[in-house]
PDB file of C-alpha atoms in Angstrom:
ATOM      1  CA  LEU A 253     104.143  79.720 186.097  1.00 65.00           C
ATOM      2  CA  ASP A 254     106.531  78.980 183.227  1.00 70.00           C
ATOM      3  CA  PHE A 255     107.876  82.304 181.962  1.00 74.00           C
ATOM      4  CA  ASN A 256     110.132  80.700 179.350  1.00 81.00           C
ATOM      5  CA  ILE A 257     107.368  80.918 176.764  1.00 81.00           C
ATOM      6  CA  LEU A 258     107.886  84.696 176.706  1.00 84.00           C
ATOM      7  CA  ASN A 259     111.189  84.046 174.954  1.00 84.00           C
ATOM      8  CA  ASN A 260     109.194  82.934 171.910  1.00 84.00           C
ATOM      9  CA  ILE A 261     107.966  86.487 171.259  1.00 84.00           C
ATOM     10  CA  THR A 262     110.487  88.612 169.365  1.00 85.00           C
ATOM     11  CA  ASN A 263     111.339  91.751 171.372  1.00 87.00           C
ATOM     12  CA  ILE A 264     108.451  91.108 173.764  1.00 90.00           C
ATOM     13  CA  ASP A 265     109.051  94.126 176.039  1.00 93.00           C
ATOM     14  CA  PHE A 266     108.692  96.373 172.996  1.00 93.00           C
ATOM     15  CA  TRP A 267     105.249  94.905 172.314  1.00 91.00           C
ATOM     16  CA  ILE A 268     103.703  93.828 175.629  1.00 92.00           C
ATOM     17  CA  GLU A 269     103.616  95.532 179.039  1.00 94.00           C
ATOM     18  CA  LYS A 270     105.213  93.601 181.931  1.00 94.00           C
ATOM     19  CA  GLN A 271     102.074  92.913 183.987  1.00 95.00           C
ATOM     20  CA  ALA A 272     100.191  91.937 180.842  1.00 94.00           C
ATOM     21  CA  GLN A 273     102.928  89.382 180.143  1.00 94.00           C
ATOM     22  CA  LYS A 274     102.333  87.767 183.546  1.00 95.00           C
ATOM     23  CA  ASP A 275      98.553  87.804 183.096  1.00 96.00           C
ATOM     24  CA  LEU A 276      98.813  86.220 179.660  1.00 95.00           C
ATOM     25  CA  ILE A 277     100.983  83.408 181.003  1.00 94.00           C
ATOM     26  CA  ALA A 278      98.476  82.715 183.792  1.00 95.00           C
ATOM     27  CA  ILE A 279      95.584  82.569 181.312  1.00 96.00           C
ATOM     28  CA  PHE A 280      97.524  80.382 178.886  1.00 94.00           C
ATOM     29  CA  ASN A 281      98.562  77.903 181.587  1.00 94.00           C
ATOM     30  CA  ALA A 282      94.934  77.573 182.668  1.00 95.00           C
ATOM     31  CA  ILE A 283      93.854  76.926 179.080  1.00 95.00           C
ATOM     32  CA  ILE A 284      96.409  74.211 178.342  1.00 92.00           C
ATOM     33  CA  SER A 285      95.239  72.329 181.445  1.00 94.00           C
ATOM     34  CA  ILE A 286      91.761  71.886 179.921  1.00 95.00           C
ATOM     35  CA  LYS A 287      91.203  68.220 179.046  1.00 95.00           C
ATOM     36  CA  ASN A 288      88.492  68.638 176.409  1.00 94.00           C
ATOM     37  CA  GLU A 289      90.240  69.534 173.129  1.00 92.00           C
ATOM     38  CA  THR A 290      87.202  71.272 171.611  1.00 86.00           C
ATOM     39  CA  ALA A 291      86.770  73.499 174.649  1.00 91.00           C
ATOM     40  CA  LYS A 292      90.513  74.121 174.783  1.00 94.00           C
ATOM     41  CA  ASN A 293      90.537  75.294 171.157  1.00 91.00           C
ATOM     42  CA  LEU A 294      87.651  77.667 171.823  1.00 92.00           C
ATOM     43  CA  PHE A 295      89.463  79.187 174.807  1.00 95.00           C
ATOM     44  CA  MET A 296      92.664  79.368 172.752  1.00 93.00           C
ATOM     45  CA  LEU A 297      90.864  81.399 170.101  1.00 94.00           C
ATOM     46  CA  ALA A 298      89.858  83.920 172.763  1.00 95.00           C
ATOM     47  CA  PHE A 299      93.438  83.924 174.038  1.00 95.00           C
ATOM     48  CA  SER A 300      94.778  84.647 170.557  1.00 93.00           C
ATOM     49  CA  GLU A 301      92.575  87.727 170.259  1.00 93.00           C
ATOM     50  CA  THR A 302      93.457  88.779 173.807  1.00 95.00           C
ATOM     51  CA  LEU A 303      97.189  88.490 173.136  1.00 92.00           C
ATOM     52  CA  ARG A 304      96.898  90.944 170.284  1.00 91.00           C
ATOM     53  CA  GLU A 305      94.592  93.433 172.034  1.00 93.00           C
ATOM     54  CA  ALA A 306      96.681  93.393 175.221  1.00 93.00           C
ATOM     55  CA  SER A 307      99.781  94.273 173.208  1.00 92.00           C
ATOM     56  CA  TYR A 308     100.931  97.716 172.103  1.00 92.00           C
ATOM     57  CA  THR A 309      99.808  96.977 168.546  1.00 89.00           C
ATOM     58  CA  ARG A 310      97.587  99.652 166.995  1.00 86.00           C
ATOM     59  CA  ASN A 311      93.917  98.707 166.860  1.00 78.00           C
ATOM     60  CA  ASN A 312      92.217  98.044 163.515  1.00 77.00           C
ATOM     61  CA  GLU A 313      95.582  97.426 161.875  1.00 74.00           C
ATOM     62  CA  PHE A 314      96.720  94.150 160.311  1.00 73.00           C
ATOM     63  CA  LYS A 315     100.367  95.155 160.120  1.00 77.00           C
ATOM     64  CA  LEU A 316     102.542  95.383 163.233  1.00 79.00           C
ATOM     65  CA  PHE A 317     102.761  99.020 164.310  1.00 83.00           C
ATOM     66  CA  ARG A 318     103.197 100.068 167.924  1.00 90.00           C
ATOM     67  CA  MET A 319     100.698 102.647 169.161  1.00 90.00           C
ATOM     68  CA  LYS A 320     102.077 106.125 169.871  1.00 90.00           C
ATOM     69  CA  GLU A 321     100.594 106.253 173.376  1.00 91.00           C
ATOM     70  CA  TYR A 322     101.938 102.830 174.397  1.00 91.00           C
ATOM     71  CA  GLU A 323     103.531 104.104 177.639  1.00 91.00           C
ATOM     72  CA  SER A 324     100.111 104.989 179.047  1.00 92.00           C
ATOM     73  CA  TYR A 325      98.425 101.783 177.867  1.00 92.00           C
ATOM     74  CA  ILE A 326      97.901  99.450 180.839  1.00 93.00           C
ATOM     75  CA  PRO A 327      95.560  96.710 179.601  1.00 94.00           C
ATOM     76  CA  ASN A 328      93.174  94.812 181.877  1.00 97.00           C
ATOM     77  CA  THR A 329      94.140  91.471 180.377  1.00 96.00           C
ATOM     78  CA  TYR A 330      91.610  89.364 182.268  1.00 97.00           C
ATOM     79  CA  LYS A 331      88.770  91.703 181.354  1.00 97.00           C
ATOM     80  CA  ILE A 332      89.801  91.590 177.692  1.00 97.00           C
ATOM     81  CA  PHE A 333      89.935  87.780 177.770  1.00 97.00           C
ATOM     82  CA  ASN A 334      86.495  87.481 179.394  1.00 97.00           C
ATOM     83  CA  ARG A 335      85.001  89.816 176.792  1.00 97.00           C
ATOM     84  CA  LYS A 336      86.601  87.920 173.905  1.00 96.00           C
ATOM     85  CA  LEU A 337      85.500  84.557 175.296  1.00 96.00           C
ATOM     86  CA  GLU A 338      81.927  85.704 175.897  1.00 96.00           C
ATOM     87  CA  ASN A 339      81.699  87.078 172.357  1.00 95.00           C
ATOM     88  CA  ILE A 340      83.046  83.855 170.807  1.00 93.00           C
ATOM     89  CA  ILE A 341      80.661  81.690 172.846  1.00 92.00           C
ATOM     90  CA  ASN A 342      77.675  83.847 171.871  1.00 93.00           C
ATOM     91  CA  ILE A 343      78.590  83.651 168.184  1.00 91.00           C
ATOM     92  CA  TYR A 344      79.010  79.878 168.445  1.00 87.00           C
ATOM     93  CA  ILE A 345      75.641  79.378 170.167  1.00 88.00           C
ATOM     94  CA  GLU A 346      73.670  81.805 168.003  1.00 87.00           C
ATOM     95  CA  PHE A 347      75.120  80.838 164.636  1.00 84.00           C
ATOM     96  CA  TYR A 348      77.406  77.812 164.423  1.00 80.00           C
ATOM     97  CA  GLN A 349      75.934  75.330 166.892  1.00 78.00           C
ATOM     98  CA  GLN A 350      72.610  75.008 165.083  1.00 78.00           C
ATOM     99  CA  LYS A 351      74.358  74.501 161.729  1.00 76.00           C
ATOM    100  CA  LEU A 352      76.877  71.850 162.731  1.00 74.00           C
ATOM    101  CA  ARG A 353      74.612  68.817 162.984  1.00 74.00           C
ATOM    102  CA  GLY A 354      75.515  66.026 160.587  1.00 73.00           C
ATOM    103  CA  ILE A 355      78.691  67.690 159.335  1.00 70.00           C
ATOM    104  CA  ASN A 356      81.924  65.737 159.070  1.00 72.00           C
ATOM    105  CA  LEU A 357      84.765  68.234 159.179  1.00 69.00           C
ATOM    106  CA  SER A 358      88.328  67.317 158.274  1.00 70.00           C
ATOM    107  CA  VAL A 359      91.099  69.905 158.252  1.00 67.00           C
ATOM    108  CA  TYR A 360      94.162  69.372 156.068  1.00 65.00           C
ATOM    109  CA  ASN A 361      97.261  71.498 155.735  1.00 60.00           C
ATOM    110  CA  SER A 362      98.518  70.311 152.389  1.00 59.00           C
ATOM    111  CA  SER A 363      98.741  71.005 148.691  1.00 61.00           C
ATOM    112  CA  PHE A 364      96.262  70.008 146.001  1.00 61.00           C
ATOM    113  CA  TYR A 365      99.193  68.664 144.006  1.00 60.00           C
ATOM    114  CA  ASN A 366      99.507  64.878 143.693  1.00 59.00           C
ATOM    115  CA  THR A 367      96.632  64.170 146.050  1.00 65.00           C
ATOM    116  CA  ASP A 368      94.503  61.037 146.012  1.00 74.00           C
ATOM    117  CA  LYS A 369      91.500  62.947 147.339  1.00 77.00           C
ATOM    118  CA  LYS A 370      88.827  64.076 144.872  1.00 84.00           C
ATOM    119  CA  PHE A 371      86.239  66.740 145.621  1.00 85.00           C
ATOM    120  CA  ASP A 372      82.772  67.558 144.262  1.00 90.00           C
ATOM    121  CA  THR A 373      82.910  71.198 145.345  1.00 89.00           C
ATOM    122  CA  ILE A 374      85.625  73.680 146.233  1.00 86.00           C
ATOM    123  CA  LEU A 375      84.703  77.003 147.839  1.00 87.00           C
ATOM    124  CA  THR A 376      87.652  79.324 148.337  1.00 84.00           C
ATOM    125  CA  SER A 377      88.570  82.973 148.569  1.00 82.00           C
ATOM    126  CA  PRO A 378      92.080  83.891 147.441  1.00 78.00           C
ATOM    127  CA  PRO A 379      93.761  86.792 149.246  1.00 73.00           C
ATOM    128  CA  TYR A 380      92.716  90.272 148.186  1.00 64.00           C
ATOM    129  CA  GLY A 381      96.327  90.860 147.219  1.00 66.00           C
ATOM    130  CA  ASP A 382      99.824  90.002 148.355  1.00 62.00           C
ATOM    131  CA  SER A 383     100.225  89.957 152.141  1.00 55.00           C
ATOM    132  CA  LYS A 384     103.102  92.421 152.247  1.00 62.00           C
ATOM    133  CA  THR A 385     101.217  95.321 150.685  1.00 60.00           C
ATOM    134  CA  THR A 386      97.549  94.611 151.439  1.00 61.00           C
ATOM    135  CA  VAL A 387      96.147  92.503 154.279  1.00 61.00           C
ATOM    136  CA  ALA A 388      99.196  91.293 156.201  1.00 62.00           C
ATOM    137  CA  TYR A 389      97.856  87.979 157.476  1.00 67.00           C
ATOM    138  CA  GLY A 390     101.288  86.910 158.671  1.00 66.00           C
ATOM    139  CA  GLN A 391     101.894  90.049 160.709  1.00 70.00           C
ATOM    140  CA  PHE A 392      98.373  89.917 162.128  1.00 73.00           C
ATOM    141  CA  SER A 393      98.940  86.392 163.480  1.00 79.00           C
ATOM    142  CA  THR A 394     102.594  86.842 164.463  1.00 82.00           C
ATOM    143  CA  PHE A 395     102.155  86.984 168.247  1.00 83.00           C
ATOM    144  CA  ILE A 396     100.027  83.869 168.649  1.00 85.00           C
ATOM    145  CA  ASN A 397     102.152  81.915 166.172  1.00 83.00           C
ATOM    146  CA  GLU A 398     105.339  82.854 168.021  1.00 85.00           C
ATOM    147  CA  TRP A 399     103.706  82.160 171.391  1.00 85.00           C
ATOM    148  CA  LEU A 400     102.822  78.648 170.224  1.00 85.00           C
ATOM    149  CA  GLY A 401     106.375  78.059 169.056  1.00 81.00           C
ATOM    150  CA  PHE A 402     106.190  78.416 165.273  1.00 79.00           C
ATOM    151  CA  LYS A 403     109.767  79.299 164.344  1.00 76.00           C
ATOM    152  CA  GLU A 404     109.074  81.103 161.062  1.00 73.00           C
ATOM    153  CA  ALA A 405     106.075  83.149 162.175  1.00 63.00           C
ATOM    154  CA  ARG A 406     107.612  86.374 160.882  1.00 65.00           C
ATOM    155  CA  LYS A 407     108.297  84.857 157.477  1.00 67.00           C
ATOM    156  CA  LEU A 408     104.692  83.820 156.884  1.00 64.00           C
ATOM    157  CA  ASP A 409     103.798  86.730 154.594  1.00 61.00           C
ATOM    158  CA  SER A 410     106.723  85.886 152.308  1.00 63.00           C
ATOM    159  CA  LYS A 411     105.357  82.347 151.920  1.00 65.00           C
ATOM    160  CA  MET A 412     101.882  83.490 150.819  1.00 64.00           C
ATOM    161  CA  LEU A 413     100.676  84.476 147.346  1.00 66.00           C
ATOM    162  CA  GLY A 414     102.906  87.226 146.024  1.00 58.00           C
ATOM    163  CA  GLY A 415     105.226  86.967 149.014  1.00 62.00           C
ATOM    164  CA  ILE A 416     108.418  87.019 146.940  1.00 68.00           C
ATOM    165  CA  LYS A 417     108.740  89.798 144.352  1.00 72.00           C
ATOM    166  CA  ALA A 418     108.826  88.598 140.745  1.00 77.00           C
ATOM    167  CA  LYS A 419     111.919  89.226 138.637  1.00 85.00           C
ATOM    168  CA  LYS A 420     109.910  90.102 135.541  1.00 91.00           C
ATOM    169  CA  LEU A 421     106.486  91.475 134.771  1.00 93.00           C
ATOM    170  CA  TYR A 422     103.515  89.149 134.336  1.00 87.00           C
ATOM    171  CA  GLU A 423     102.529  89.600 130.682  1.00 90.00           C
ATOM    172  CA  LYS A 424      99.912  86.931 130.032  1.00 91.00           C
ATOM    173  CA  GLY A 425      96.314  87.329 128.933  1.00 92.00           C
ATOM    174  CA  LEU A 426      94.124  90.192 130.041  1.00 93.00           C
ATOM    175  CA  MET A 427      96.352  91.156 133.015  1.00 92.00           C
ATOM    176  CA  LYS A 428      99.191  92.226 130.726  1.00 94.00           C
ATOM    177  CA  GLU A 429      97.814  95.666 129.886  1.00 94.00           C
ATOM    178  CA  TYR A 430      96.975  96.423 133.530  1.00 94.00           C
ATOM    179  CA  ILE A 431     100.405  95.458 134.838  1.00 94.00           C
ATOM    180  CA  LEU A 432     102.186  97.367 132.081  1.00 94.00           C
ATOM    181  CA  GLU A 433     100.097 100.409 132.997  1.00 94.00           C
ATOM    182  CA  ILE A 434     101.125 100.076 136.661  1.00 94.00           C
ATOM    183  CA  ALA A 435     104.757  99.698 135.588  1.00 94.00           C
ATOM    184  CA  LYS A 436     104.629 103.120 133.927  1.00 94.00           C
ATOM    185  CA  ALA A 437     103.969 104.639 137.346  1.00 93.00           C
ATOM    186  CA  ASP A 438     105.969 102.253 139.554  1.00 92.00           C
ATOM    187  CA  ASN A 439     107.917  99.294 138.200  1.00 92.00           C
ATOM    188  CA  LYS A 440     108.641  97.905 141.683  1.00 89.00           C
ATOM    189  CA  ARG A 441     104.930  97.858 142.450  1.00 89.00           C
ATOM    190  CA  ALA A 442     104.223  96.187 139.108  1.00 90.00           C
ATOM    191  CA  LEU A 443     106.670  93.395 139.986  1.00 89.00           C
ATOM    192  CA  GLU A 444     104.916  92.851 143.328  1.00 87.00           C
ATOM    193  CA  VAL A 445     101.568  92.617 141.563  1.00 89.00           C
ATOM    194  CA  SER A 446     103.094  90.289 138.959  1.00 90.00           C
ATOM    195  CA  SER A 447     104.260  87.933 141.687  1.00 87.00           C
ATOM    196  CA  PHE A 448     100.744  87.714 143.101  1.00 87.00           C
ATOM    197  CA  TYR A 449      99.172  86.777 139.768  1.00 90.00           C
ATOM    198  CA  GLU A 450     101.925  84.294 138.932  1.00 88.00           C
ATOM    199  CA  ASN A 451     101.313  82.528 142.243  1.00 85.00           C
ATOM    200  CA  LEU A 452      97.531  82.714 141.879  1.00 87.00           C
ATOM    201  CA  GLU A 453      97.725  81.185 138.399  1.00 88.00           C
ATOM    202  CA  SER A 454      99.856  78.334 139.721  1.00 85.00           C
ATOM    203  CA  SER A 455      97.435  77.771 142.587  1.00 83.00           C
ATOM    204  CA  ILE A 456      94.409  77.659 140.278  1.00 85.00           C
ATOM    205  CA  LYS A 457      96.078  75.209 137.907  1.00 85.00           C
ATOM    206  CA  SER A 458      96.661  72.808 140.802  1.00 82.00           C
ATOM    207  CA  LEU A 459      92.911  72.394 141.408  1.00 83.00           C
ATOM    208  CA  PRO A 460      91.551  70.405 138.408  1.00 83.00           C
ATOM    209  CA  ASP A 461      93.418  67.196 139.259  1.00 82.00           C
ATOM    210  CA  SER A 462      91.630  67.167 142.618  1.00 83.00           C
ATOM    211  CA  LEU A 463      88.114  67.510 141.173  1.00 86.00           C
ATOM    212  CA  ASN A 464      85.601  64.816 140.365  1.00 88.00           C
ATOM    213  CA  ILE A 465      83.871  64.916 136.964  1.00 90.00           C
ATOM    214  CA  GLY A 466      81.126  67.542 137.079  1.00 91.00           C
ATOM    215  CA  ALA A 467      82.572  69.232 140.159  1.00 91.00           C
ATOM    216  CA  LYS A 468      82.011  72.929 140.829  1.00 92.00           C
ATOM    217  CA  VAL A 469      84.515  75.520 142.020  1.00 90.00           C
ATOM    218  CA  PHE A 470      83.482  78.802 143.640  1.00 92.00           C
ATOM    219  CA  PHE A 471      85.864  81.734 144.077  1.00 89.00           C
ATOM    220  CA  ILE A 472      84.915  84.682 146.284  1.00 89.00           C
ATOM    221  CA  VAL A 473      86.959  87.552 144.892  1.00 87.00           C
ATOM    222  CA  GLY A 474      87.575  91.219 145.548  1.00 85.00           C
ATOM    223  CA  ASN A 475      89.106  93.335 142.778  1.00 89.00           C
ATOM    224  CA  ARG A 476      91.775  95.603 144.254  1.00 87.00           C
ATOM    225  CA  ARG A 477      93.153  98.906 143.014  1.00 88.00           C
ATOM    226  CA  VAL A 478      96.858  99.575 142.526  1.00 89.00           C
ATOM    227  CA  LYS A 479      98.047 103.016 141.434  1.00 90.00           C
ATOM    228  CA  ASN A 480      94.356 103.846 140.946  1.00 91.00           C
ATOM    229  CA  ILE A 481      94.016 100.994 138.438  1.00 92.00           C
ATOM    230  CA  GLU A 482      91.376  98.376 139.199  1.00 93.00           C
ATOM    231  CA  LEU A 483      92.677  94.866 138.590  1.00 91.00           C
ATOM    232  CA  PRO A 484      90.057  92.403 137.237  1.00 92.00           C
ATOM    233  CA  THR A 485      90.983  89.427 139.409  1.00 91.00           C
ATOM    234  CA  ASP A 486      87.550  87.877 138.822  1.00 92.00           C
ATOM    235  CA  GLU A 487      88.074  87.838 135.048  1.00 93.00           C
ATOM    236  CA  PHE A 488      91.651  86.627 135.510  1.00 91.00           C
ATOM    237  CA  ILE A 489      90.485  83.572 137.466  1.00 90.00           C
ATOM    238  CA  ALA A 490      87.888  82.725 134.827  1.00 91.00           C
ATOM    239  CA  GLU A 491      90.517  83.103 132.102  1.00 92.00           C
ATOM    240  CA  VAL A 492      93.041  80.826 133.829  1.00 88.00           C
ATOM    241  CA  PHE A 493      90.436  78.126 134.372  1.00 82.00           C
TER     242      PHE A 493
END
């Protein structure tokens, strides 16, 4: 077994028990030996969930916090992996498999700026809020990203919408009054919210050049509350478009 991969995880002994580290390496090595890429990806998804549950990270928490009772937590890593894999397979068979006939799926990691591709429909759901203060997607995926060798895994949240705090308040359109109201209670928080809406506006304005004439765009949105003030993100998106 190649234990060098453990060096990818920042402060691994703080987060993962010693035997669990060995078990995870054994599972991972078995997965990467799978020849079929589709099957390998499915097993890797189960491994990703196992890596997090086998760690000392608190359950039901997106941000990285170590559980108080970590010293008594001795995970059965193989049992966790089998449960995760069985659940993923059942979901795939019961839901996805029957819906995937005749679908051509292409995955791109790129910007909508300066693209030659044109789309008839875009269905997207922007983050509920900035990753640092709401759902910390970067922290949630830190372990698997580090395990796979992504060097800036712990900087991911700062690269998402609202990841870098704005230097001035966002004072455009209908959001102005809401952000100014937040600023009365907490100016730092208002700047964080401003950064999110600045980035979201920029993201929205990058879409039209990628749309065919008559195309439709669907946003699935949740309106969050900051300082007990509900922010009308749905109306903001409509206004920017």
